[in-house]
Each structure stands twice: as C-alpha cells, then as structure tokens.
PDB file of C-alpha atoms in Angstrom:
ATOM      1  CA  MET A   1      27.598  45.624 -56.495  1.00  0.00           C
ATOM      2  CA  THR A   2      29.764  47.582 -54.178  1.00  0.00           C
ATOM      3  CA  GLU A   3      32.547  45.857 -52.269  1.00  0.00           C
ATOM      4  CA  ASN A   4      32.818  46.400 -48.549  1.00  0.00           C
ATOM      5  CA  THR A   5      36.472  47.011 -47.707  1.00  0.00           C
ATOM      6  CA  SER A   6      36.005  48.051 -44.111  1.00  0.00           C
ATOM      7  CA  GLY A   7      35.080  44.511 -42.925  1.00  0.00           C
ATOM      8  CA  ASP A   8      31.654  45.532 -41.688  1.00  0.00           C
ATOM      9  CA  VAL A   9      28.714  43.263 -42.323  1.00  0.00           C
ATOM     10  CA  PRO A  10      26.296  44.838 -44.772  1.00  0.00           C
ATOM     11  CA  LYS A  11      22.949  45.699 -43.278  1.00  0.00           C
ATOM     12  CA  THR A  12      19.778  44.401 -44.841  1.00  0.00           C
ATOM     13  CA  PRO A  13      16.833  46.721 -44.997  1.00  0.00           C
ATOM     14  CA  LYS A  14      14.148  46.062 -42.349  1.00  0.00           C
ATOM     15  CA  PRO A  15      10.739  45.060 -43.645  1.00  0.00           C
ATOM     16  CA  SER A  16       8.132  47.685 -43.125  1.00  0.00           C
ATOM     17  CA  LYS A  17       5.419  45.092 -42.494  1.00  0.00           C
ATOM     18  CA  SER A  18       3.963  44.669 -38.996  1.00  0.00           C
ATOM     19  CA  THR A  19       4.410  41.369 -37.026  1.00  0.00           C
ATOM     20  CA  GLU A  20       0.718  40.477 -37.171  1.00  0.00           C
ATOM     21  CA  PRO A  21      -0.109  37.387 -39.284  1.00  0.00           C
ATOM     22  CA  SER A  22      -1.505  38.066 -42.677  1.00  0.00           C
ATOM     23  CA  GLY A  23      -2.369  36.117 -45.774  1.00  0.00           C
ATOM     24  CA  VAL A  24      -1.469  32.420 -45.533  1.00  0.00           C
ATOM     25  CA  ASP A  25      -0.445  32.669 -41.844  1.00  0.00           C
ATOM     26  CA  LEU A  26      -3.780  34.183 -40.927  1.00  0.00           C
ATOM     27  CA  ALA A  27      -5.583  31.383 -42.783  1.00  0.00           C
ATOM     28  CA  ARG A  28      -3.545  28.727 -40.871  1.00  0.00           C
ATOM     29  CA  VAL A  29      -4.406  30.277 -37.509  1.00  0.00           C
ATOM     30  CA  ALA A  30      -8.092  30.436 -38.389  1.00  0.00           C
ATOM     31  CA  LEU A  31      -8.081  26.813 -39.625  1.00  0.00           C
ATOM     32  CA  ARG A  32      -6.384  25.590 -36.426  1.00  0.00           C
ATOM     33  CA  ALA A  33      -8.948  27.419 -34.246  1.00  0.00           C
ATOM     34  CA  ALA A  34     -11.827  25.949 -36.277  1.00  0.00           C
ATOM     35  CA  LYS A  35     -10.412  22.410 -35.959  1.00  0.00           C
ATOM     36  CA  ASP A  36     -10.000  22.771 -32.171  1.00  0.00           C
ATOM     37  CA  ALA A  37     -13.568  24.042 -31.800  1.00  0.00           C
ATOM     38  CA  ALA A  38     -14.943  21.185 -33.935  1.00  0.00           C
ATOM     39  CA  ARG A  39     -12.954  18.620 -31.951  1.00  0.00           C
ATOM     40  CA  ALA A  40     -14.318  20.013 -28.673  1.00  0.00           C
ATOM     41  CA  ARG A  41     -17.897  19.892 -29.995  1.00  0.00           C
ATOM     42  CA  GLY A  42     -17.369  16.318 -31.215  1.00  0.00           C
ATOM     43  CA  ASP A  43     -15.935  15.148 -27.865  1.00  0.00           C
ATOM     44  CA  ALA A  44     -18.855  16.688 -25.987  1.00  0.00           C
ATOM     45  CA  ALA A  45     -21.399  15.104 -28.343  1.00  0.00           C
ATOM     46  CA  GLN A  46     -19.721  11.696 -28.061  1.00  0.00           C
ATOM     47  CA  GLN A  47     -19.736  11.856 -24.245  1.00  0.00           C
ATOM     48  CA  LYS A  48     -23.462  12.752 -24.264  1.00  0.00           C
ATOM     49  CA  LYS A  49     -24.203   9.850 -26.602  1.00  0.00           C
ATOM     50  CA  GLN A  50     -22.221   7.402 -24.416  1.00  0.00           C
ATOM     51  CA  ALA A  51     -23.989   8.664 -21.302  1.00  0.00           C
ATOM     52  CA  ARG A  52     -27.381   7.955 -22.929  1.00  0.00           C
ATOM     53  CA  ARG A  53     -26.275   4.404 -23.825  1.00  0.00           C
ATOM     54  CA  GLY A  54     -25.425   3.551 -20.236  1.00  0.00           C
ATOM     55  CA  GLY A  55     -22.122   5.157 -19.431  1.00  0.00           C
ATOM     56  CA  LEU A  56     -18.607   5.211 -20.742  1.00  0.00           C
ATOM     57  CA  ARG A  57     -17.270   1.937 -22.022  1.00  0.00           C
ATOM     58  CA  SER A  58     -13.749   0.806 -22.549  1.00  0.00           C
ATOM     59  CA  GLY A  59     -12.645   0.135 -26.088  1.00  0.00           C
ATOM     60  CA  ALA A  60     -10.302  -2.401 -27.614  1.00  0.00           C
ATOM     61  CA  ARG A  61      -7.212  -0.841 -26.058  1.00  0.00           C
ATOM     62  CA  ALA A  62      -6.347  -0.683 -22.372  1.00  0.00           C
ATOM     63  CA  ASP A  63      -7.157   2.540 -20.567  1.00  0.00           C
ATOM     64  CA  GLY A  64      -7.967   3.785 -17.070  1.00  0.00           C
ATOM     65  CA  ARG A  65     -11.569   2.567 -17.199  1.00  0.00           C
ATOM     66  CA  ASP A  66     -10.656  -1.108 -17.588  1.00  0.00           C
ATOM     67  CA  PRO A  67     -11.349  -3.402 -14.636  1.00  0.00           C
ATOM     68  CA  MET A  68      -8.379  -4.190 -12.440  1.00  0.00           C
ATOM     69  CA  ALA A  69      -7.361  -7.676 -11.311  1.00  0.00           C
ATOM     70  CA  LEU A  70      -8.330  -8.424  -7.701  1.00  0.00           C
ATOM     71  CA  GLY A  71      -4.738  -8.947  -6.553  1.00  0.00           C
ATOM     72  CA  SER A  72      -3.627  -5.661  -8.101  1.00  0.00           C
ATOM     73  CA  ALA A  73      -6.574  -3.831  -6.548  1.00  0.00           C
ATOM     74  CA  ILE A  74      -5.803  -5.215  -3.088  1.00  0.00           C
ATOM     75  CA  ASN A  75      -2.095  -4.390  -3.390  1.00  0.00           C
ATOM     76  CA  ARG A  76      -2.957  -0.849  -4.479  1.00  0.00           C
ATOM     77  CA  LEU A  77      -5.359  -0.450  -1.543  1.00  0.00           C
ATOM     78  CA  ILE A  78      -2.761  -1.738   0.936  1.00  0.00           C
ATOM     79  CA  THR A  79      -0.160   0.677  -0.429  1.00  0.00           C
ATOM     80  CA  GLU A  80      -2.525   3.674  -0.508  1.00  0.00           C
ATOM     81  CA  ARG A  81      -3.668   3.117   3.088  1.00  0.00           C
ATOM     82  CA  GLY A  82      -0.184   2.348   4.463  1.00  0.00           C
ATOM     83  CA  TRP A  83      -1.080  -1.164   5.599  1.00  0.00           C
ATOM     84  CA  GLU A  84       2.124  -2.868   4.375  1.00  0.00           C
ATOM     85  CA  ALA A  85       3.505  -3.816   7.814  1.00  0.00           C
ATOM     86  CA  PRO A  86       0.203  -5.063   9.325  1.00  0.00           C
ATOM     87  CA  ALA A  87      -0.534  -7.081   6.178  1.00  0.00           C
ATOM     88  CA  ALA A  88       2.936  -8.632   6.249  1.00  0.00           C
ATOM     89  CA  VAL A  89       2.585  -9.520   9.934  1.00  0.00           C
ATOM     90  CA  GLY A  90      -0.835 -10.997   9.200  1.00  0.00           C
ATOM     91  CA  GLY A  91       0.830 -13.210   6.605  1.00  0.00           C
ATOM     92  CA  VAL A  92       3.330 -14.322   9.227  1.00  0.00           C
ATOM     93  CA  MET A  93       0.512 -15.262  11.574  1.00  0.00           C
ATOM     94  CA  GLY A  94      -0.871 -17.478   8.834  1.00  0.00           C
ATOM     95  CA  ARG A  95       2.527 -19.134   8.349  1.00  0.00           C
ATOM     96  CA  TRP A  96       3.317 -19.392  12.060  1.00  0.00           C
ATOM     97  CA  PRO A  97       3.909 -23.186  12.009  1.00  0.00           C
ATOM     98  CA  GLN A  98       6.497 -22.883   9.206  1.00  0.00           C
ATOM     99  CA  ILE A  99       8.325 -20.067  11.000  1.00  0.00           C
ATOM    100  CA  VAL A 100       8.531 -21.487  14.541  1.00  0.00           C
ATOM    101  CA  GLY A 101       8.144 -25.194  13.850  1.00  0.00           C
ATOM    102  CA  GLU A 102       5.265 -27.604  14.340  1.00  0.00           C
ATOM    103  CA  ASP A 103       6.010 -28.401  18.021  1.00  0.00           C
ATOM    104  CA  VAL A 104       6.103 -24.781  19.146  1.00  0.00           C
ATOM    105  CA  ALA A 105       3.088 -23.886  16.983  1.00  0.00           C
ATOM    106  CA  LYS A 106       0.974 -26.540  18.724  1.00  0.00           C
ATOM    107  CA  HIS A 107       1.470 -24.804  22.076  1.00  0.00           C
ATOM    108  CA  CYS A 108       2.053 -21.115  21.191  1.00  0.00           C
ATOM    109  CA  VAL A 109      -0.266 -18.966  19.053  1.00  0.00           C
ATOM    110  CA  PRO A 110       0.279 -15.344  17.932  1.00  0.00           C
ATOM    111  CA  GLU A 111      -2.628 -13.211  19.142  1.00  0.00           C
ATOM    112  CA  ARG A 112      -2.022  -9.720  17.814  1.00  0.00           C
ATOM    113  CA  TYR A 113       0.544  -7.233  16.556  1.00  0.00           C
ATOM    114  CA  ASP A 114       0.863  -3.736  18.001  1.00  0.00           C
ATOM    115  CA  GLU A 115       2.029  -1.611  15.068  1.00  0.00           C
ATOM    116  CA  ASP A 116       2.852   1.466  17.163  1.00  0.00           C
ATOM    117  CA  GLU A 117       5.193  -0.361  19.526  1.00  0.00           C
ATOM    118  CA  ARG A 118       6.145  -3.072  16.988  1.00  0.00           C
ATOM    119  CA  VAL A 119       5.379  -5.831  19.469  1.00  0.00           C
ATOM    120  CA  LEU A 120       4.054  -9.294  18.598  1.00  0.00           C
ATOM    121  CA  ILE A 121       1.974 -10.799  21.424  1.00  0.00           C
ATOM    122  CA  VAL A 122       2.005 -14.601  21.654  1.00  0.00           C
ATOM    123  CA  ARG A 123      -0.089 -16.749  24.026  1.00  0.00           C
ATOM    124  CA  CYS A 124       1.140 -20.156  25.187  1.00  0.00           C
ATOM    125  CA  ASP A 125      -0.966 -22.961  26.626  1.00  0.00           C
ATOM    126  CA  SER A 126       1.311 -23.621  29.611  1.00  0.00           C
ATOM    127  CA  THR A 127       3.932 -21.800  31.651  1.00  0.00           C
ATOM    128  CA  ALA A 128       6.588 -24.293  30.531  1.00  0.00           C
ATOM    129  CA  TRP A 129       6.009 -23.382  26.866  1.00  0.00           C
ATOM    130  CA  ALA A 130       5.851 -19.675  27.772  1.00  0.00           C
ATOM    131  CA  THR A 131       9.273 -19.956  29.413  1.00  0.00           C
ATOM    132  CA  ASN A 132      10.622 -21.875  26.430  1.00  0.00           C
ATOM    133  CA  LEU A 133       9.324 -19.236  24.007  1.00  0.00           C
ATOM    134  CA  ARG A 134      10.795 -16.414  26.110  1.00  0.00           C
ATOM    135  CA  LEU A 135      14.192 -18.071  25.674  1.00  0.00           C
ATOM    136  CA  LEU A 136      13.626 -18.387  21.913  1.00  0.00           C
ATOM    137  CA  ALA A 137      12.278 -14.821  21.507  1.00  0.00           C
ATOM    138  CA  PRO A 138      15.514 -13.129  20.292  1.00  0.00           C
ATOM    139  CA  THR A 139      15.973 -15.822  17.631  1.00  0.00           C
ATOM    140  CA  LEU A 140      12.338 -15.498  16.559  1.00  0.00           C
ATOM    141  CA  VAL A 141      12.597 -11.694  16.347  1.00  0.00           C
ATOM    142  CA  ALA A 142      15.630 -12.045  14.058  1.00  0.00           C
ATOM    143  CA  ARG A 143      13.843 -14.632  11.882  1.00  0.00           C
ATOM    144  CA  LEU A 144      10.689 -12.483  11.644  1.00  0.00           C
ATOM    145  CA  ASN A 145      12.685  -9.381  10.717  1.00  0.00           C
ATOM    146  CA  GLU A 146      14.468 -11.345   7.988  1.00  0.00           C
ATOM    147  CA  ASP A 147      11.094 -12.219   6.532  1.00  0.00           C
ATOM    148  CA  LEU A 148       9.278  -8.898   7.097  1.00  0.00           C
ATOM    149  CA  GLY A 149      12.004  -6.309   6.910  1.00  0.00           C
ATOM    150  CA  HIS A 150      14.378  -4.897   9.498  1.00  0.00           C
ATOM    151  CA  GLY A 151      12.708  -3.429  12.587  1.00  0.00           C
ATOM    152  CA  THR A 152       9.177  -4.637  11.868  1.00  0.00           C
ATOM    153  CA  VAL A 153       9.092  -6.668  15.081  1.00  0.00           C
ATOM    154  CA  GLN A 154      11.199  -5.332  17.944  1.00  0.00           C
ATOM    155  CA  LEU A 155       9.859  -7.480  20.775  1.00  0.00           C
ATOM    156  CA  ILE A 156       7.837 -10.610  21.353  1.00  0.00           C
ATOM    157  CA  LYS A 157       5.642 -10.487  24.452  1.00  0.00           C
ATOM    158  CA  VAL A 158       4.907 -13.973  25.689  1.00  0.00           C
ATOM    159  CA  GLN A 159       1.787 -14.535  27.752  1.00  0.00           C
ATOM    160  CA  GLY A 160       1.062 -17.630  29.745  1.00  0.00           C
ATOM    161  CA  PRO A 161      -2.196 -19.512  29.816  1.00  0.00           C
ATOM    162  CA  GLY A 162      -5.382 -17.776  30.803  1.00  0.00           C
ATOM    163  CA  GLY A 163      -6.664 -18.850  34.181  1.00  0.00           C
ATOM    164  CA  PRO A 164      -9.925 -20.725  34.591  1.00  0.00           C
ATOM    165  CA  ALA A 165     -13.159 -18.794  34.884  1.00  0.00           C
ATOM    166  CA  ARG A 166     -13.572 -17.245  38.315  1.00  0.00           C
ATOM    167  CA  ARG A 167     -16.052 -19.219  40.302  1.00  0.00           C
ATOM    168  CA  TYR A 168     -17.678 -17.725  43.306  1.00  0.00           C
ATOM    169  CA  GLY A 169     -19.091 -19.833  46.048  1.00  0.00           C
ATOM    170  CA  PRO A 170     -18.972 -20.677  49.743  1.00  0.00           C
ATOM    171  CA  LEU A 171     -15.480 -22.256  49.581  1.00  0.00           C
ATOM    172  CA  ARG A 172     -13.774 -19.311  47.829  1.00  0.00           C
ATOM    173  CA  ALA A 173     -11.992 -16.530  49.647  1.00  0.00           C
ATOM    174  CA  PRO A 174     -12.998 -13.054  48.423  1.00  0.00           C
ATOM    175  CA  GLY A 175     -10.367 -11.673  45.992  1.00  0.00           C
ATOM    176  CA  SER A 176      -8.561 -14.983  45.441  1.00  0.00           C
ATOM    177  CA  THR A 177      -7.354 -15.658  41.908  1.00  0.00           C
ATOM    178  CA  GLY A 178      -7.152 -19.441  42.164  1.00  0.00           C
ATOM    179  CA  PRO A 179      -4.527 -21.499  40.385  1.00  0.00           C
ATOM    180  CA  GLY A 180      -2.476 -19.534  37.846  1.00  0.00           C
ATOM    181  CA  ASP A 181      -1.334 -22.433  35.703  1.00  0.00           C
ATOM    182  CA  THR A 182      -2.547 -25.543  33.987  1.00  0.00           C
ATOM    183  CA  TYR A 183       0.507 -27.466  35.280  1.00  0.00           C
ATOM    184  CA  GLY A 184       0.820 -28.982  31.810  1.00  0.00           C
TER     185      GLY A 184
END
C-alpha cells in the first residue's frame, strides 16, 4: 500500500455498471409489481362478490360504513348546515319558563327568532305585561347571551296582544280598529 503524504483523500474507482436495476434488485421490483397487481385483482373480486350478496357490510371493527348514533347524526347535520344559532335559540324557546320565570312565562311567549337581525320576538297577552317585559328586556338579553353565546340575541322585540277579529256590521265605522287592548 502506498501512503498518501499530501493529505488528499484517496479516490475510489467508479463502477462501470449502469444505474439500472439488475439481478436481485430487478427480481424485487418485479415481485413488488406482481403483488400490487394481485392485490388490486383481489380487491376488485371481493367488491364484486360483496355487491352480489347485497352490498358492502361492515366487519367486526369500526369503519366509515357503520351506522351513526341519532344524536351524533343530528349534531353533524346542524354543524354542516350552519344551524347552530337557530338550534340554540330553539332550545331557549323550549326552556323559556326556566329562563324568565314562571310568572312571566304565563303571560309572555317567544314567537320567533330573526337570525339575520338577531332579534327575538316575544308576544304578551296584555299591554301591562308587554310594558313589564320591555323594562326587563336588557336583563333578558344579557341572560340569553350568557346561555347562547355573546351577540346571539341583540334585541328583544315585545309585541302586545293581538286585537279581536275585525267585525263588520251596521254599528262599525269604516276603517275603525276597535279596542287595542284586553285591559287585563
């Protein structure tokens, strides 16, 4: 062996072989291709067989074809459609007596929620209760937003009682609206 005194790294001779696989490497590549082709044929045959038996069935382990619980399916639907705020407000309408109290709930009923304007419309059975609810509205808005999330309800519109059905007859003046209150 010859010593290298100049400090240079000795160069190894380059192999003259090309970079294409040969021998054992070529056999490995061919085997891998054959396995992939066989796997694809087997998957296709299995799907055809399952289709003849009545469709794909779920196995012992959980996968995407398993049935979903009803609650999970409804929550997923609400989230996908963007119905979170209307669904939450609908829940509030169901719990109205717990939120406002039994006395107020007997006389004031939520009618609808306008999602665009974020307004809850409440109808009262008398003008006295409508006035009382108008005074309580800021407190109710704060309580509702605590429960639903900040800014869900910005305003409560309070409506008084609906007037009686318009009766027409000889003792009515044309265009009159009659009494506007139940005086209750």
